[in-house]
mmCIF file of C-alpha atoms and ligand atoms in Angstrom:
data_model
loop_
_atom_site.group_PDB
_atom_site.id
_atom_site.type_symbol
_atom_site.label_atom_id
_atom_site.label_comp_id
_atom_site.label_asym_id
_atom_site.label_seq_id
_atom_site.Cartn_x
_atom_site.Cartn_y
_atom_site.Cartn_z
ATOM 1 C CA MET A 177 -10.496 -11.245 58.500
ATOM 2 C CA THR A 178 -11.367 -7.591 58.114
ATOM 3 C CA ARG A 179 -12.480 -5.876 61.291
ATOM 4 C CA ALA A 180 -15.711 -3.938 61.650
ATOM 5 C CA ALA A 181 -15.343 -0.325 60.556
ATOM 6 C CA PHE A 182 -15.097 2.449 63.093
ATOM 7 C CA THR A 183 -18.447 4.135 63.678
ATOM 8 C CA THR A 184 -19.551 7.660 62.809
ATOM 9 C CA GLN A 185 -19.444 8.337 66.536
ATOM 10 C CA ASP A 186 -15.802 7.219 66.756
ATOM 11 C CA PHE A 187 -14.884 9.744 64.066
ATOM 12 C CA ALA A 188 -17.022 12.484 65.629
ATOM 13 C CA ARG A 189 -15.187 11.951 68.916
ATOM 14 C CA ARG A 190 -11.784 12.188 67.227
ATOM 15 C CA ILE A 191 -12.761 15.464 65.574
ATOM 16 C CA GLU A 192 -14.067 16.807 68.870
ATOM 17 C CA ARG A 193 -10.790 15.969 70.571
ATOM 18 C CA ALA A 194 -8.842 17.710 67.814
ATOM 19 C CA VAL A 195 -10.890 20.863 68.321
ATOM 20 C CA GLU A 196 -10.230 20.712 72.073
ATOM 21 C CA GLN A 197 -6.517 20.186 71.559
ATOM 22 C CA ALA A 198 -6.392 23.022 69.051
ATOM 23 C CA GLN A 199 -8.134 25.301 71.514
ATOM 24 C CA ALA A 200 -5.701 24.320 74.268
ATOM 25 C CA ALA A 201 -2.879 25.266 71.883
ATOM 26 C CA GLY A 202 -4.423 28.701 71.293
ATOM 27 C CA LEU A 203 -5.823 27.846 67.862
ATOM 28 C CA ASP A 204 -9.290 28.156 66.352
ATOM 29 C CA GLY A 205 -9.225 24.761 64.735
ATOM 30 C CA VAL A 206 -7.590 22.269 62.435
ATOM 31 C CA LEU A 207 -7.551 22.036 58.642
ATOM 32 C CA VAL A 208 -7.025 18.538 57.329
ATOM 33 C CA THR A 209 -6.057 17.611 53.782
ATOM 34 C CA PRO A 210 -6.063 14.071 52.303
ATOM 35 C CA GLY A 211 -3.569 11.723 53.910
ATOM 36 C CA PRO A 212 -3.251 9.926 57.244
ATOM 37 C CA ASP A 213 -4.942 12.712 59.251
ATOM 38 C CA LEU A 214 -8.006 12.709 57.014
ATOM 39 C CA VAL A 215 -8.182 8.911 57.224
ATOM 40 C CA TYR A 216 -7.980 9.202 60.991
ATOM 41 C CA PHE A 217 -10.729 11.831 61.252
ATOM 42 C CA THR A 218 -13.145 10.588 58.583
ATOM 43 C CA GLY A 219 -12.005 7.213 57.231
ATOM 44 C CA TYR A 220 -11.994 8.954 53.855
ATOM 45 C CA GLN A 221 -9.111 8.387 51.501
ATOM 46 C CA PRO A 222 -9.574 9.869 48.019
ATOM 47 C CA THR A 223 -8.336 7.456 45.359
ATOM 48 C CA ALA A 224 -5.961 10.133 44.110
ATOM 49 C CA ILE A 225 -4.704 13.240 45.873
ATOM 50 C CA THR A 226 -4.923 15.915 43.218
ATOM 51 C CA GLU A 227 -4.722 19.630 42.548
ATOM 52 C CA ARG A 228 -8.430 19.812 43.397
ATOM 53 C CA ILE A 229 -8.700 20.909 47.027
ATOM 54 C CA THR A 230 -10.319 18.659 49.638
ATOM 55 C CA LEU A 231 -10.242 20.107 53.151
ATOM 56 C CA LEU A 232 -11.802 19.129 56.466
ATOM 57 C CA VAL A 233 -12.423 22.141 58.692
ATOM 58 C CA ALA A 234 -12.882 21.386 62.392
ATOM 59 C CA GLN A 235 -13.208 24.420 64.631
ATOM 60 C CA ARG A 236 -14.940 25.388 67.816
ATOM 61 C CA GLY A 237 -18.431 26.741 67.502
ATOM 62 C CA HIS A 238 -19.037 25.116 64.118
ATOM 63 C CA ASP A 239 -20.052 21.668 62.951
ATOM 64 C CA PRO A 240 -17.188 19.900 61.225
ATOM 65 C CA ALA A 241 -17.299 20.616 57.503
ATOM 66 C CA MET A 242 -15.471 19.249 54.506
ATOM 67 C CA ILE A 243 -15.120 20.987 51.194
ATOM 68 C CA LEU A 244 -14.401 18.729 48.259
ATOM 69 C CA PRO A 245 -14.741 18.434 44.463
ATOM 70 C CA ILE A 246 -18.267 17.420 43.500
ATOM 71 C CA LEU A 247 -17.017 14.361 41.664
ATOM 72 C CA GLU A 248 -15.581 12.986 44.927
ATOM 73 C CA ARG A 249 -18.794 13.451 46.898
ATOM 74 C CA PRO A 250 -20.164 9.908 46.560
ATOM 75 C CA ASP A 251 -16.920 8.396 47.892
ATOM 76 C CA ALA A 252 -16.761 10.858 50.786
ATOM 77 C CA GLU A 253 -20.393 10.188 51.707
ATOM 78 C CA ALA A 254 -19.705 6.469 51.705
ATOM 79 C CA ALA A 255 -16.631 6.797 53.945
ATOM 80 C CA PRO A 256 -17.068 5.395 57.478
ATOM 81 C CA GLY A 257 -16.923 8.878 58.984
ATOM 82 C CA GLY A 258 -18.664 10.633 56.113
ATOM 83 C CA ALA A 259 -21.759 11.227 58.218
ATOM 84 C CA ALA A 260 -19.700 12.957 60.925
ATOM 85 C CA VAL A 261 -19.069 15.980 58.703
ATOM 86 C CA THR A 262 -21.139 18.336 56.583
ATOM 87 C CA LEU A 263 -20.028 18.121 52.972
ATOM 88 C CA THR A 264 -19.771 21.185 50.760
ATOM 89 C CA ASP A 265 -18.814 20.530 47.190
ATOM 90 C CA TRP A 266 -17.396 22.660 44.452
ATOM 91 C CA THR A 267 -17.461 22.223 40.690
ATOM 92 C CA ASP A 268 -14.681 22.815 38.206
ATOM 93 C CA GLY A 269 -14.884 26.469 37.230
ATOM 94 C CA ASP A 270 -15.877 27.602 40.755
ATOM 95 C CA ASP A 271 -13.312 29.280 42.983
ATOM 96 C CA PRO A 272 -12.837 26.584 45.640
ATOM 97 C CA TYR A 273 -10.695 28.856 47.808
ATOM 98 C CA ALA A 274 -13.403 31.492 48.063
ATOM 99 C CA ALA A 275 -15.810 28.725 49.087
ATOM 100 C CA THR A 276 -13.281 27.426 51.638
ATOM 101 C CA ALA A 277 -12.708 30.905 53.007
ATOM 102 C CA GLU A 278 -16.403 31.137 53.828
ATOM 103 C CA LEU A 279 -15.968 28.232 56.243
ATOM 104 C CA LEU A 280 -13.079 29.894 58.076
ATOM 105 C CA GLU A 281 -12.765 32.733 60.572
ATOM 106 C CA PRO A 282 -11.256 35.746 58.766
ATOM 107 C CA GLU A 283 -8.650 36.180 61.494
ATOM 108 C CA GLY A 284 -8.542 32.522 62.527
ATOM 109 C CA ARG A 285 -5.455 30.606 63.577
ATOM 110 C CA TYR A 286 -5.408 27.082 62.224
ATOM 111 C CA ALA A 287 -3.199 24.018 62.363
ATOM 112 C CA ILE A 288 -3.012 22.557 58.853
ATOM 113 C CA SER A 289 -1.887 19.079 57.736
ATOM 114 C CA ASP A 290 1.840 18.908 57.090
ATOM 115 C CA SER A 291 1.170 17.286 53.739
ATOM 116 C CA ALA A 292 -1.146 20.089 52.502
ATOM 117 C CA TRP A 293 -0.022 21.136 49.052
ATOM 118 C CA ALA A 294 1.693 24.511 48.959
ATOM 119 C CA MET A 295 -0.597 25.568 46.073
ATOM 120 C CA HIS A 296 -3.624 25.162 48.357
ATOM 121 C CA VAL A 297 -2.058 26.931 51.340
ATOM 122 C CA LEU A 298 -0.874 29.837 49.181
ATOM 123 C CA ALA A 299 -4.289 30.197 47.566
ATOM 124 C CA LEU A 300 -5.992 30.125 50.971
ATOM 125 C CA GLN A 301 -3.620 32.798 52.235
ATOM 126 C CA ALA A 302 -4.541 34.942 49.266
ATOM 127 C CA ALA A 303 -8.283 34.330 49.724
ATOM 128 C CA LEU A 304 -8.180 35.040 53.473
ATOM 129 C CA PRO A 305 -5.151 37.211 54.228
ATOM 130 C CA GLY A 306 -6.075 37.694 57.913
ATOM 131 C CA ALA A 307 -5.959 33.995 58.773
ATOM 132 C CA HIS A 308 -2.837 32.287 60.070
ATOM 133 C CA TYR A 309 -1.645 28.723 59.510
ATOM 134 C CA VAL A 310 0.757 26.573 61.508
ATOM 135 C CA SER A 311 2.019 23.009 61.047
ATOM 136 C CA MET A 312 -0.181 20.277 62.516
ATOM 137 C CA THR A 313 2.710 18.064 63.579
ATOM 138 C CA SER A 314 4.692 20.807 65.256
ATOM 139 C CA THR A 315 1.727 22.336 67.126
ATOM 140 C CA LEU A 316 -0.424 19.265 67.818
ATOM 141 C CA PRO A 317 2.017 16.348 67.731
ATOM 142 C CA MET A 318 -0.043 14.196 70.098
ATOM 143 C CA LEU A 319 -3.263 14.450 68.078
ATOM 144 C CA ARG A 320 -3.269 10.755 67.146
ATOM 145 C CA ALA A 321 -0.882 9.514 69.846
ATOM 146 C CA VAL A 322 -3.303 7.992 72.372
ATOM 147 C CA LYS A 323 -5.058 4.989 70.897
ATOM 148 C CA THR A 324 -8.484 3.606 71.772
ATOM 149 C CA ALA A 325 -8.987 -0.060 72.667
ATOM 150 C CA GLU A 326 -10.154 -0.810 69.118
ATOM 151 C CA GLU A 327 -7.099 0.894 67.623
ATOM 152 C CA ILE A 328 -4.831 -1.083 69.966
ATOM 153 C CA GLU A 329 -6.494 -4.324 68.889
ATOM 154 C CA ARG A 330 -5.782 -3.442 65.264
ATOM 155 C CA LEU A 331 -2.175 -2.619 66.067
ATOM 156 C CA ALA A 332 -1.926 -5.919 67.956
ATOM 157 C CA ALA A 333 -3.352 -7.804 64.966
ATOM 158 C CA ALA A 334 -0.870 -6.076 62.637
ATOM 159 C CA GLY A 335 1.931 -6.979 65.069
ATOM 160 C CA ALA A 336 0.813 -10.607 65.179
ATOM 161 C CA ALA A 337 0.804 -10.724 61.375
ATOM 162 C CA ALA A 338 4.355 -9.331 61.304
ATOM 163 C CA ASP A 339 5.359 -11.933 63.909
ATOM 164 C CA ALA A 340 3.887 -14.725 61.787
ATOM 165 C CA SER A 341 5.886 -13.396 58.827
ATOM 166 C CA LEU A 342 9.076 -13.472 60.924
ATOM 167 C CA GLU A 343 8.484 -17.089 61.939
ATOM 168 C CA GLU A 344 8.206 -18.012 58.274
ATOM 169 C CA ILE A 345 11.075 -15.933 56.939
ATOM 170 C CA VAL A 346 13.577 -17.573 59.288
ATOM 171 C CA GLN A 347 12.745 -20.878 57.573
ATOM 172 C CA VAL A 348 13.815 -19.691 54.107
ATOM 173 C CA ARG A 349 17.335 -20.040 52.760
ATOM 174 C CA PHE A 350 19.499 -16.947 53.231
ATOM 175 C CA ALA A 351 23.018 -18.002 52.137
ATOM 176 C CA GLY A 352 23.501 -17.649 48.383
ATOM 177 C CA ARG A 353 20.408 -15.493 47.817
ATOM 178 C CA THR A 354 20.328 -11.727 47.407
ATOM 179 C CA GLU A 355 18.876 -9.323 49.942
ATOM 180 C CA ASN A 356 16.273 -8.338 47.342
ATOM 181 C CA GLU A 357 15.100 -11.936 47.054
ATOM 182 C CA VAL A 358 14.625 -12.262 50.818
ATOM 183 C CA ALA A 359 12.915 -8.838 50.880
ATOM 184 C CA ALA A 360 10.475 -10.047 48.196
ATOM 185 C CA ASP A 361 9.700 -13.083 50.387
ATOM 186 C CA LEU A 362 9.031 -10.765 53.336
ATOM 187 C CA ASN A 363 6.737 -8.602 51.234
ATOM 188 C CA ALA A 364 4.754 -11.663 50.140
ATOM 189 C CA LEU A 365 4.533 -12.965 53.711
ATOM 190 C CA LEU A 366 3.212 -9.675 55.096
ATOM 191 C CA ARG A 367 0.531 -9.641 52.404
ATOM 192 C CA LYS A 368 -0.282 -13.296 52.999
ATOM 193 C CA HIS A 369 -0.814 -12.441 56.679
ATOM 194 C CA GLY A 370 -3.282 -9.688 55.857
ATOM 195 C CA HIS A 371 -1.281 -6.547 55.168
ATOM 196 C CA SER A 372 -2.812 -4.354 52.464
ATOM 197 C CA GLN A 373 0.279 -2.173 52.268
ATOM 198 C CA VAL A 374 3.964 -2.943 52.844
ATOM 199 C CA ASP A 375 5.966 0.125 53.863
ATOM 200 C CA PHE A 376 9.463 -1.360 54.170
ATOM 201 C CA THR A 377 11.310 -4.669 54.039
ATOM 202 C CA VAL A 378 14.842 -4.056 55.236
ATOM 203 C CA VAL A 379 17.304 -6.893 54.664
ATOM 204 C CA GLY A 380 20.710 -5.611 55.784
ATOM 205 C CA SER A 381 23.286 -8.375 55.450
ATOM 206 C CA GLY A 382 26.864 -8.237 56.722
ATOM 207 C CA PRO A 383 28.268 -4.697 56.289
ATOM 208 C CA ASN A 384 24.911 -3.445 54.934
ATOM 209 C CA GLY A 385 23.391 -4.145 58.360
ATOM 210 C CA ALA A 386 25.700 -1.477 59.777
ATOM 211 C CA ASN A 387 23.782 1.167 57.800
ATOM 212 C CA PRO A 388 20.392 1.659 59.490
ATOM 213 C CA HIS A 389 19.018 3.291 56.324
ATOM 214 C CA HIS A 390 19.907 0.400 54.028
ATOM 215 C CA GLU A 391 16.743 -1.235 52.618
ATOM 216 C CA ALA A 392 17.776 -4.210 50.502
ATOM 217 C CA GLY A 393 19.992 -4.578 47.491
ATOM 218 C CA GLU A 394 21.747 -6.943 45.141
ATOM 219 C CA ARG A 395 24.303 -8.133 47.705
ATOM 220 C CA THR A 396 24.384 -11.922 47.971
ATOM 221 C CA ILE A 397 24.001 -13.075 51.569
ATOM 222 C CA GLU A 398 26.907 -15.210 52.761
ATOM 223 C CA GLN A 399 27.632 -17.770 55.421
ATOM 224 C CA GLY A 400 28.735 -15.869 58.558
ATOM 225 C CA ASP A 401 26.559 -12.781 57.885
ATOM 226 C CA MET A 402 24.514 -11.090 60.543
ATOM 227 C CA VAL A 403 21.276 -9.995 58.808
ATOM 228 C CA VAL A 404 19.001 -7.209 60.071
ATOM 229 C CA LEU A 405 15.351 -7.823 59.093
ATOM 230 C CA ASP A 406 13.076 -4.807 59.669
ATOM 231 C CA PHE A 407 9.654 -4.870 58.089
ATOM 232 C CA GLY A 408 6.141 -3.546 58.386
ATOM 233 C CA GLY A 409 3.152 -1.947 56.762
ATOM 234 C CA LEU A 410 -0.584 -1.555 57.266
ATOM 235 C CA LYS A 411 -3.170 -4.178 58.123
ATOM 236 C CA ASP A 412 -6.802 -3.030 58.454
ATOM 237 C CA GLY A 413 -5.512 0.536 58.447
ATOM 238 C CA TYR A 414 -3.018 0.157 61.313
ATOM 239 C CA GLY A 415 0.724 -0.318 61.281
ATOM 240 C CA SER A 416 3.233 -3.038 62.060
ATOM 241 C CA ASP A 417 6.982 -2.569 62.434
ATOM 242 C CA THR A 418 9.350 -5.152 63.899
ATOM 243 C CA THR A 419 13.044 -5.949 63.649
ATOM 244 C CA ARG A 420 14.960 -9.135 64.346
ATOM 245 C CA SER A 421 18.615 -9.718 63.581
ATOM 246 C CA VAL A 422 19.484 -13.260 62.513
ATOM 247 C CA HIS A 423 22.798 -14.938 61.774
ATOM 248 C CA VAL A 424 23.689 -17.253 58.895
ATOM 249 C CA GLY A 425 25.449 -20.180 60.538
ATOM 250 C CA GLU A 426 27.407 -20.056 63.791
ATOM 251 C CA PRO A 427 28.089 -16.517 65.080
ATOM 252 C CA THR A 428 31.413 -15.382 66.516
ATOM 253 C CA ALA A 429 31.807 -14.569 70.208
ATOM 254 C CA GLU A 430 31.838 -10.862 69.344
ATOM 255 C CA GLU A 431 28.611 -11.111 67.345
ATOM 256 C CA ARG A 432 26.960 -12.884 70.260
ATOM 257 C CA GLU A 433 28.211 -10.257 72.678
ATOM 258 C CA VAL A 434 26.929 -7.343 70.583
ATOM 259 C CA TYR A 435 23.614 -9.119 70.137
ATOM 260 C CA GLU A 436 23.199 -9.662 73.885
ATOM 261 C CA ILE A 437 23.894 -5.978 74.609
ATOM 262 C CA VAL A 438 21.196 -4.880 72.148
ATOM 263 C CA LYS A 439 18.791 -7.409 73.611
ATOM 264 C CA ARG A 440 19.410 -6.084 77.121
ATOM 265 C CA ALA A 441 19.018 -2.492 75.883
ATOM 266 C CA GLN A 442 15.684 -3.334 74.254
ATOM 267 C CA GLN A 443 14.506 -4.955 77.487
ATOM 268 C CA ALA A 444 15.636 -1.945 79.524
ATOM 269 C CA GLY A 445 13.678 0.376 77.222
ATOM 270 C CA PHE A 446 10.624 -1.826 77.609
ATOM 271 C CA ASP A 447 10.982 -2.012 81.398
ATOM 272 C CA ALA A 448 11.067 1.794 81.564
ATOM 273 C CA VAL A 449 7.603 2.140 80.010
ATOM 274 C CA ARG A 450 4.955 3.459 82.350
ATOM 275 C CA PRO A 451 2.502 6.356 82.324
ATOM 276 C CA GLY A 452 3.899 9.646 83.547
ATOM 277 C CA ILE A 453 7.522 9.244 82.520
ATOM 278 C CA ALA A 454 8.965 11.409 79.772
ATOM 279 C CA CYS A 455 9.517 9.829 76.346
ATOM 280 C CA GLN A 456 13.213 10.670 76.628
ATOM 281 C CA GLU A 457 13.516 8.389 79.668
ATOM 282 C CA ILE A 458 12.761 5.388 77.461
ATOM 283 C CA ASP A 459 15.525 6.472 75.092
ATOM 284 C CA ARG A 460 17.893 6.917 78.009
ATOM 285 C CA ALA A 461 17.067 3.554 79.582
ATOM 286 C CA ALA A 462 17.973 1.661 76.407
ATOM 287 C CA ARG A 463 20.909 3.895 75.458
ATOM 288 C CA THR A 464 22.576 3.609 78.862
ATOM 289 C CA VAL A 465 22.910 -0.161 78.477
ATOM 290 C CA ILE A 466 24.704 0.253 75.149
ATOM 291 C CA ALA A 467 26.878 3.139 76.361
ATOM 292 C CA ASP A 468 27.870 1.276 79.534
ATOM 293 C CA ALA A 469 28.948 -1.681 77.406
ATOM 294 C CA GLY A 470 31.269 0.647 75.472
ATOM 295 C CA TYR A 471 29.266 0.823 72.234
ATOM 296 C CA GLY A 472 27.602 4.215 72.722
ATOM 297 C CA GLU A 473 29.151 5.761 69.609
ATOM 298 C CA TYR A 474 27.718 2.933 67.486
ATOM 299 C CA PHE A 475 24.094 3.580 68.423
ATOM 300 C CA ILE A 476 23.247 6.389 66.029
ATOM 301 C CA HIS A 477 19.479 6.892 66.095
ATOM 302 C CA ARG A 478 16.577 7.525 68.501
ATOM 303 C CA VAL A 479 15.147 4.567 70.396
ATOM 304 C CA GLY A 480 11.646 4.723 68.986
ATOM 305 C CA HIS A 481 8.702 6.326 67.217
ATOM 306 C CA GLY A 482 4.946 6.215 67.488
ATOM 307 C CA ILE A 483 2.810 4.062 65.219
ATOM 308 C CA GLY A 484 -0.867 4.121 64.272
ATOM 309 C CA VAL A 485 -2.491 4.842 60.906
ATOM 310 C CA THR A 486 1.099 5.424 59.735
ATOM 311 C CA THR A 487 4.210 3.409 60.570
ATOM 312 C CA HIS A 488 6.183 6.458 61.802
ATOM 313 C CA GLU A 489 4.574 9.282 63.776
ATOM 314 C CA PRO A 490 4.805 11.074 67.155
ATOM 315 C CA PRO A 491 5.523 10.429 69.975
ATOM 316 C CA TYR A 492 9.262 9.980 69.503
ATOM 317 C CA MET A 493 11.435 8.244 72.092
ATOM 318 C CA ILE A 494 14.332 10.635 71.823
ATOM 319 C CA GLU A 495 16.531 12.765 74.076
ATOM 320 C CA GLY A 496 14.824 16.139 74.525
ATOM 321 C CA GLU A 497 11.254 14.814 74.191
ATOM 322 C CA GLU A 498 9.800 15.734 77.557
ATOM 323 C CA ARG A 499 6.170 14.918 76.804
ATOM 324 C CA LEU A 500 4.827 12.248 79.104
ATOM 325 C CA ILE A 501 3.813 8.718 78.258
ATOM 326 C CA GLU A 502 0.066 8.158 78.607
ATOM 327 C CA PRO A 503 -1.844 4.868 78.625
ATOM 328 C CA GLY A 504 -2.786 4.006 75.052
ATOM 329 C CA MET A 505 0.329 5.399 73.403
ATOM 330 C CA CYS A 506 1.886 2.905 70.956
ATOM 331 C CA PHE A 507 5.495 3.158 69.860
ATOM 332 C CA SER A 508 8.570 1.198 68.890
ATOM 333 C CA ILE A 509 11.557 0.385 71.075
ATOM 334 C CA GLU A 510 14.392 -0.351 68.675
ATOM 335 C CA PRO A 511 17.955 0.095 69.899
ATOM 336 C CA GLY A 512 20.816 -1.053 67.678
ATOM 337 C CA ILE A 513 24.580 -1.262 67.407
ATOM 338 C CA TYR A 514 26.169 -0.572 64.012
ATOM 339 C CA LEU A 515 29.823 -1.445 63.471
ATOM 340 C CA PRO A 516 30.825 0.309 60.219
ATOM 341 C CA GLN A 517 31.900 -1.957 57.331
ATOM 342 C CA ARG A 518 31.211 -5.000 59.515
ATOM 343 C CA PHE A 519 27.709 -5.738 60.782
ATOM 344 C CA GLY A 520 24.719 -4.340 62.642
ATOM 345 C CA VAL A 521 22.220 -5.607 65.194
ATOM 346 C CA ARG A 522 18.803 -4.095 65.916
ATOM 347 C CA ILE A 523 15.862 -5.507 67.859
ATOM 348 C CA GLU A 524 12.489 -3.786 67.620
ATOM 349 C CA ASP A 525 9.093 -4.373 69.159
ATOM 350 C CA ILE A 526 5.989 -2.227 69.151
ATOM 351 C CA VAL A 527 4.871 -1.545 72.702
ATOM 352 C CA VAL A 528 1.675 -0.035 74.061
ATOM 353 C CA ALA A 529 1.714 1.852 77.360
ATOM 354 C CA THR A 530 -0.877 0.539 79.828
ATOM 355 C CA GLU A 531 -1.816 1.738 83.310
ATOM 356 C CA ASP A 532 0.863 -0.434 84.858
ATOM 357 C CA GLY A 533 3.632 -0.699 82.293
ATOM 358 C CA GLY A 534 4.275 -1.802 78.752
ATOM 359 C CA ARG A 535 2.596 -4.508 76.684
ATOM 360 C CA ARG A 536 4.492 -5.838 73.694
ATOM 361 C CA LEU A 537 2.568 -6.099 70.423
ATOM 362 C CA ASN A 538 5.419 -8.176 68.955
ATOM 363 C CA ASN A 539 5.929 -11.437 70.721
ATOM 364 C CA THR A 540 8.465 -13.468 68.752
ATOM 365 C CA HIS A 541 11.389 -14.431 70.980
ATOM 366 C CA ARG A 542 14.418 -12.184 71.081
ATOM 367 C CA GLU A 543 17.180 -14.793 71.239
ATOM 368 C CA LEU A 544 19.661 -14.774 68.359
ATOM 369 C CA ARG A 545 18.303 -17.034 65.630
ATOM 370 C CA ILE A 546 20.562 -19.077 63.399
ATOM 371 C CA VAL A 547 19.386 -19.327 59.794
ATOM 372 C CA THR A 548 20.811 -21.272 56.865
HETATM 373 ZN ZN1 ZN B 537 29.053 -13.638 61.459
HETATM 374 ZN ZN1 ZN B 538 11.380 -0.982 61.976
HETATM 375 ZN ZN1 ZN B 539 10.504 1.346 63.703
#
């Protein structure tokens, strides 16, 4: 079932908040090019991102405006947030950068989407040499971090769909099939459970599980393999991302031990979630469990990342991130232990911070599952 679209007012409020955050950061406004930010602020996603400039300009003292190629106007008007912005179009043969410059303050300081094409930024710099541009993610990392109730419901629905996919994938045969075959099953299951986009289907069997960047390959899964399954994508515009590690046949005592440590670390990370603590404390809580068990050197990545209209975004649960958790922030908690050339274990849930702690958006059990 597709959920009701966000309203024009929802988008207007998001834009307003961006302008406030920009102002608090000493900027005049934000410049948004097609991609996740534009989807977030307008619901508008051009069918193709091209050399023709499309740019949302949100700045204090002005109504939000979007400049775009005239041929894209009907789609932009029809977008859920299309009515929240004033559209200005340009036609092939016009100078779109001169038209864009008219919307900007000559000496303005703007945060611009990280994915803005260099050709557009360079042309804007030439058209308006007094203006200054900084990276959106580095100056306003928390722009999309706090989710509304409706966004959280979408993330929960995406999480439930990923959970349903997990419950089905553990029923398939693993031994004797390749990682790619199991990954294809996962892809089909996510789509069957309502995902419109699959971002990753990691199937890391045996030694491949010890490489957190391994996706899936031609290795044939064998009896005795630990298998890391990490998958997710977008459902109704919001992301899922969950990991379970399963074992083909009876695990060894060592495999069980490593698994239990990761499970305890994941729980410790979850238990640390509450408003007002720094993101790095969640990393520390999970990492300490693994370090105390003697496996610290085998946990080689941050504990988590935010999730929303993309599957990886701020806030990051990482040492050095001192920003504070606020109610409505959604992020992964995904500690792992990776024993080179042997096997890996990772357990990942998406968690939303509430007033009084964490709420898991993935709810499949975290005991070690035996598959065939
Ligand atoms: Zn084994
Ligand atoms: Zn993941
Ligand atoms: Zn993740």
